[in-house]
PDB file of C-alpha atoms in Angstrom:
ATOM      1  CA  MET A   1       0.000   0.000   0.000  1.00  0.00           C
ATOM      2  CA  ASN A   2       1.513   3.315  -1.034  1.00  0.00           C
ATOM      3  CA  THR A   3       0.865   6.824   0.310  1.00  0.00           C
ATOM      4  CA  ILE A   4      -1.916   7.654  -2.148  1.00  0.00           C
ATOM      5  CA  ASP A   5      -3.802   4.483  -1.254  1.00  0.00           C
ATOM      6  CA  ALA A   6      -3.404   5.253   2.460  1.00  0.00           C
ATOM      7  CA  LEU A   7      -4.741   8.796   1.941  1.00  0.00           C
ATOM      8  CA  GLY A   8      -7.668   7.347   0.008  1.00  0.00           C
ATOM      9  CA  ALA A   9      -8.486   4.921   2.831  1.00  0.00           C
ATOM     10  CA  ILE A  10      -8.252   7.680   5.456  1.00  0.00           C
ATOM     11  CA  GLY A  11     -10.473   9.887   3.297  1.00  0.00           C
ATOM     12  CA  GLU A  12     -13.019   7.091   2.993  1.00  0.00           C
ATOM     13  CA  VAL A  13     -13.247   6.631   6.764  1.00  0.00           C
ATOM     14  CA  LEU A  14     -13.390  10.365   7.452  1.00  0.00           C
ATOM     15  CA  SER A  15     -16.064  10.892   4.806  1.00  0.00           C
ATOM     16  CA  TRP A  16     -18.286   8.248   6.421  1.00  0.00           C
ATOM     17  CA  LEU A  17     -17.779   9.835   9.837  1.00  0.00           C
ATOM     18  CA  GLY A  18     -18.237  13.375   8.548  1.00  0.00           C
ATOM     19  CA  PHE A  19     -21.404  12.629   6.619  1.00  0.00           C
ATOM     20  CA  GLY A  20     -22.763  10.096   9.132  1.00  0.00           C
ATOM     21  CA  ILE A  21     -22.534  12.460  12.097  1.00  0.00           C
ATOM     22  CA  GLY A  22     -22.539  15.853  10.360  1.00  0.00           C
ATOM     23  CA  LEU A  23     -25.700  15.566   8.268  1.00  0.00           C
ATOM     24  CA  PRO A  24     -27.964  14.393  11.132  1.00  0.00           C
ATOM     25  CA  ALA A  25     -26.532  17.070  13.458  1.00  0.00           C
ATOM     26  CA  LEU A  26     -27.084  19.720  10.783  1.00  0.00           C
ATOM     27  CA  ALA A  27     -30.642  18.532  10.166  1.00  0.00           C
ATOM     28  CA  LEU A  28     -31.441  18.515  13.895  1.00  0.00           C
ATOM     29  CA  GLY A  29     -29.953  21.982  14.392  1.00  0.00           C
ATOM     30  CA  LEU A  30     -31.958  23.390  11.495  1.00  0.00           C
ATOM     31  CA  LEU A  31     -35.129  21.745  12.805  1.00  0.00           C
ATOM     32  CA  LEU A  32     -34.579  23.291  16.247  1.00  0.00           C
ATOM     33  CA  ARG A  33     -34.045  26.707  14.672  1.00  0.00           C
ATOM     34  CA  ALA A  34     -37.185  26.358  12.584  1.00  0.00           C
ATOM     35  CA  GLY A  35     -39.160  25.218  15.636  1.00  0.00           C
ATOM     36  CA  ASP A  36     -38.111  28.284  17.599  1.00  0.00           C
ATOM     37  CA  GLY A  37     -39.595  30.584  14.974  1.00  0.00           C
ATOM     38  CA  ARG A  38     -38.785  34.195  14.343  1.00  0.00           C
ATOM     39  CA  TRP A  39     -38.196  36.834  17.000  1.00  0.00           C
ATOM     40  CA  LEU A  40     -39.660  40.231  16.191  1.00  0.00           C
ATOM     41  CA  PRO A  41     -38.221  43.497  17.552  1.00  0.00           C
ATOM     42  CA  VAL A  42     -40.354  45.296  20.151  1.00  0.00           C
ATOM     43  CA  GLU A  43     -39.921  48.224  22.510  1.00  0.00           C
ATOM     44  CA  ALA A  44     -39.927  47.014  26.122  1.00  0.00           C
ATOM     45  CA  VAL A  45     -40.728  49.540  28.858  1.00  0.00           C
ATOM     46  CA  LEU A  46     -40.004  49.441  32.594  1.00  0.00           C
ATOM     47  CA  VAL A  47     -43.260  49.495  34.533  1.00  0.00           C
ATOM     48  CA  GLU A  48     -41.832  50.485  37.931  1.00  0.00           C
ATOM     49  CA  ASP A  49     -39.261  53.238  37.536  1.00  0.00           C
ATOM     50  CA  GLY A  50     -37.894  53.414  41.112  1.00  0.00           C
ATOM     51  CA  ALA A  51     -38.111  49.693  41.841  1.00  0.00           C
ATOM     52  CA  VAL A  52     -34.360  49.076  41.625  1.00  0.00           C
ATOM     53  CA  ALA A  53     -33.489  51.654  44.269  1.00  0.00           C
ATOM     54  CA  ALA A  54     -36.273  50.368  46.546  1.00  0.00           C
ATOM     55  CA  GLY A  55     -35.077  46.767  46.176  1.00  0.00           C
ATOM     56  CA  ARG A  56     -38.327  45.591  44.561  1.00  0.00           C
ATOM     57  CA  ARG A  57     -38.637  43.358  41.529  1.00  0.00           C
ATOM     58  CA  VAL A  58     -38.659  45.221  38.235  1.00  0.00           C
ATOM     59  CA  ARG A  59     -41.409  44.471  35.751  1.00  0.00           C
ATOM     60  CA  VAL A  60     -41.188  45.057  32.023  1.00  0.00           C
ATOM     61  CA  ARG A  61     -44.078  45.477  29.573  1.00  0.00           C
ATOM     62  CA  TRP A  62     -44.243  45.212  25.780  1.00  0.00           C
ATOM     63  CA  TYR A  63     -46.807  45.079  22.995  1.00  0.00           C
ATOM     64  CA  ALA A  64     -46.733  42.091  20.654  1.00  0.00           C
ATOM     65  CA  GLY A  65     -49.277  39.849  18.979  1.00  0.00           C
ATOM     66  CA  ASP A  66     -52.054  42.455  19.333  1.00  0.00           C
ATOM     67  CA  ASP A  67     -51.826  42.416  23.129  1.00  0.00           C
ATOM     68  CA  PHE A  68     -49.788  43.813  26.018  1.00  0.00           C
ATOM     69  CA  HIS A  69     -47.524  41.399  27.891  1.00  0.00           C
ATOM     70  CA  GLU A  70     -45.668  41.778  31.176  1.00  0.00           C
ATOM     71  CA  ARG A  71     -43.084  39.845  33.179  1.00  0.00           C
ATOM     72  CA  THR A  72     -40.431  40.283  35.881  1.00  0.00           C
ATOM     73  CA  LEU A  73     -36.869  40.977  34.779  1.00  0.00           C
ATOM     74  CA  ARG A  74     -34.174  38.545  35.858  1.00  0.00           C
ATOM     75  CA  PRO A  75     -31.132  40.079  37.634  1.00  0.00           C
ATOM     76  CA  GLU A  76     -28.805  39.432  34.663  1.00  0.00           C
ATOM     77  CA  GLU A  77     -31.266  41.221  32.349  1.00  0.00           C
ATOM     78  CA  LEU A  78     -31.414  44.239  34.617  1.00  0.00           C
ATOM     79  CA  ARG A  79     -27.863  45.211  33.612  1.00  0.00           C
ATOM     80  CA  LEU A  80     -29.068  45.924  30.069  1.00  0.00           C
ATOM     81  CA  TRP A  81     -31.401  48.689  31.270  1.00  0.00           C
ATOM     82  CA  ARG A  82     -28.811  50.800  33.188  1.00  0.00           C
ATOM     83  CA  GLY A  83     -30.980  53.852  33.794  1.00  0.00           C
ATOM     84  CA  ARG A  84     -32.933  53.557  30.568  1.00  0.00           C
ATOM     85  CA  GLU A  85     -36.698  53.497  30.522  1.00  0.00           C
ATOM     86  CA  THR A  86     -37.051  51.574  27.252  1.00  0.00           C
ATOM     87  CA  VAL A  87     -34.951  48.877  25.609  1.00  0.00           C
ATOM     88  CA  ARG A  88     -35.187  47.198  22.232  1.00  0.00           C
ATOM     89  CA  ALA A  89     -36.068  43.566  22.864  1.00  0.00           C
ATOM     90  CA  TYR A  90     -37.344  40.605  20.857  1.00  0.00           C
ATOM     91  CA  ALA A  91     -40.697  38.839  21.253  1.00  0.00           C
ATOM     92  CA  SER A  92     -41.402  35.404  19.847  1.00  0.00           C
ATOM     93  CA  GLU A  93     -43.670  35.497  16.811  1.00  0.00           C
ATOM     94  CA  ARG A  94     -45.340  32.230  17.843  1.00  0.00           C
ATOM     95  CA  ARG A  95     -45.555  32.960  21.563  1.00  0.00           C
ATOM     96  CA  PRO A  96     -45.533  36.751  22.019  1.00  0.00           C
ATOM     97  CA  GLU A  97     -45.517  36.407  25.820  1.00  0.00           C
ATOM     98  CA  ARG A  98     -41.854  35.315  25.533  1.00  0.00           C
ATOM     99  CA  LEU A  99     -39.379  38.208  25.545  1.00  0.00           C
ATOM    100  CA  ARG A 100     -35.625  38.292  25.069  1.00  0.00           C
ATOM    101  CA  PRO A 101     -33.825  41.500  25.946  1.00  0.00           C
ATOM    102  CA  GLU A 102     -31.505  43.289  23.577  1.00  0.00           C
ATOM    103  CA  ARG A 103     -28.663  41.172  22.228  1.00  0.00           C
ATOM    104  CA  LEU A 104     -25.579  41.885  20.170  1.00  0.00           C
ATOM    105  CA  ARG A 105     -27.048  39.937  17.255  1.00  0.00           C
ATOM    106  CA  PRO A 106     -30.250  41.113  15.593  1.00  0.00           C
ATOM    107  CA  GLU A 107     -31.765  37.634  15.802  1.00  0.00           C
ATOM    108  CA  PRO A 108     -31.323  35.913  19.177  1.00  0.00           C
ATOM    109  CA  ARG A 109     -30.348  32.273  18.904  1.00  0.00           C
ATOM    110  CA  ARG A 110     -30.713  29.168  20.961  1.00  0.00           C
ATOM    111  CA  PRO A 111     -27.353  27.782  22.117  1.00  0.00           C
ATOM    112  CA  LEU A 112     -28.179  24.122  21.426  1.00  0.00           C
ATOM    113  CA  ALA A 113     -29.539  24.809  17.942  1.00  0.00           C
ATOM    114  CA  HIS A 114     -26.518  26.989  17.158  1.00  0.00           C
ATOM    115  CA  ALA A 115     -24.049  24.367  18.429  1.00  0.00           C
ATOM    116  CA  LEU A 116     -25.702  21.548  16.479  1.00  0.00           C
ATOM    117  CA  THR A 117     -25.856  23.608  13.292  1.00  0.00           C
ATOM    118  CA  LEU A 118     -22.230  24.691  13.599  1.00  0.00           C
ATOM    119  CA  ALA A 119     -21.011  21.151  14.399  1.00  0.00           C
ATOM    120  CA  GLY A 120     -23.127  19.752  11.566  1.00  0.00           C
ATOM    121  CA  LEU A 121     -21.725  22.246   9.071  1.00  0.00           C
ATOM    122  CA  THR A 122     -18.159  21.587  10.203  1.00  0.00           C
ATOM    123  CA  LEU A 123     -18.450  17.803  10.082  1.00  0.00           C
ATOM    124  CA  THR A 124     -20.247  17.888   6.735  1.00  0.00           C
ATOM    125  CA  ALA A 125     -17.465  20.063   5.324  1.00  0.00           C
ATOM    126  CA  VAL A 126     -14.915  17.556   6.652  1.00  0.00           C
ATOM    127  CA  GLY A 127     -16.943  14.805   4.982  1.00  0.00           C
ATOM    128  CA  VAL A 128     -16.894  16.632   1.635  1.00  0.00           C
ATOM    129  CA  VAL A 129     -13.130  17.202   1.763  1.00  0.00           C
ATOM    130  CA  ALA A 130     -12.528  13.614   2.889  1.00  0.00           C
ATOM    131  CA  ALA A 131     -14.763  12.270   0.103  1.00  0.00           C
ATOM    132  CA  ALA A 132     -12.691  14.210  -2.420  1.00  0.00           C
ATOM    133  CA  LEU A 133      -9.562  12.811  -0.795  1.00  0.00           C
ATOM    134  CA  SER A 134     -10.911   9.263  -1.078  1.00  0.00           C
ATOM    135  CA  PHE A 135     -11.032   9.641  -4.884  1.00  0.00           C
ATOM    136  CA  LEU A 136      -7.280  10.311  -4.967  1.00  0.00           C
ATOM    137  CA  PRO A 137      -6.311   6.676  -5.713  1.00  0.00           C
ATOM    138  CA  LEU A 138      -8.724   6.605  -8.664  1.00  0.00           C
ATOM    139  CA  LEU A 139      -7.225   9.759 -10.124  1.00  0.00           C
ATOM    140  CA  ALA A 140      -3.653   8.552  -9.625  1.00  0.00           C
ATOM    141  CA  ALA A 141      -4.261   5.289 -11.451  1.00  0.00           C
TER     142      ALA A 141
END
């Protein structure tokens, strides 16, 4: 067995692994993203202005899906407000009572769906390169 045949065999194994794991992970990640739906931008407003100084829970209100919605802010979300009365947030198109505060990205993403999609894309790309590598012995002959 020469070097080209060895590279072809390695490419064959890697292509099976890349496609066998990458394509299902990519499909699952895309399905999770599609299931989450779109997140539409909304203006979220603090309901209780002096609640932070008084040590009370802060409530936020927004309008989405032809109705007003309200919920309590979590402590980690409170940092985003920093003296502001309104913040751009995102409400779920399917379930408008769900709100995500302002993020760096225009479309908030789910960590599991993002990880599966990224891993699926990476492994599928490895599978494509490895499949091309597995044809090396045929081209050398």
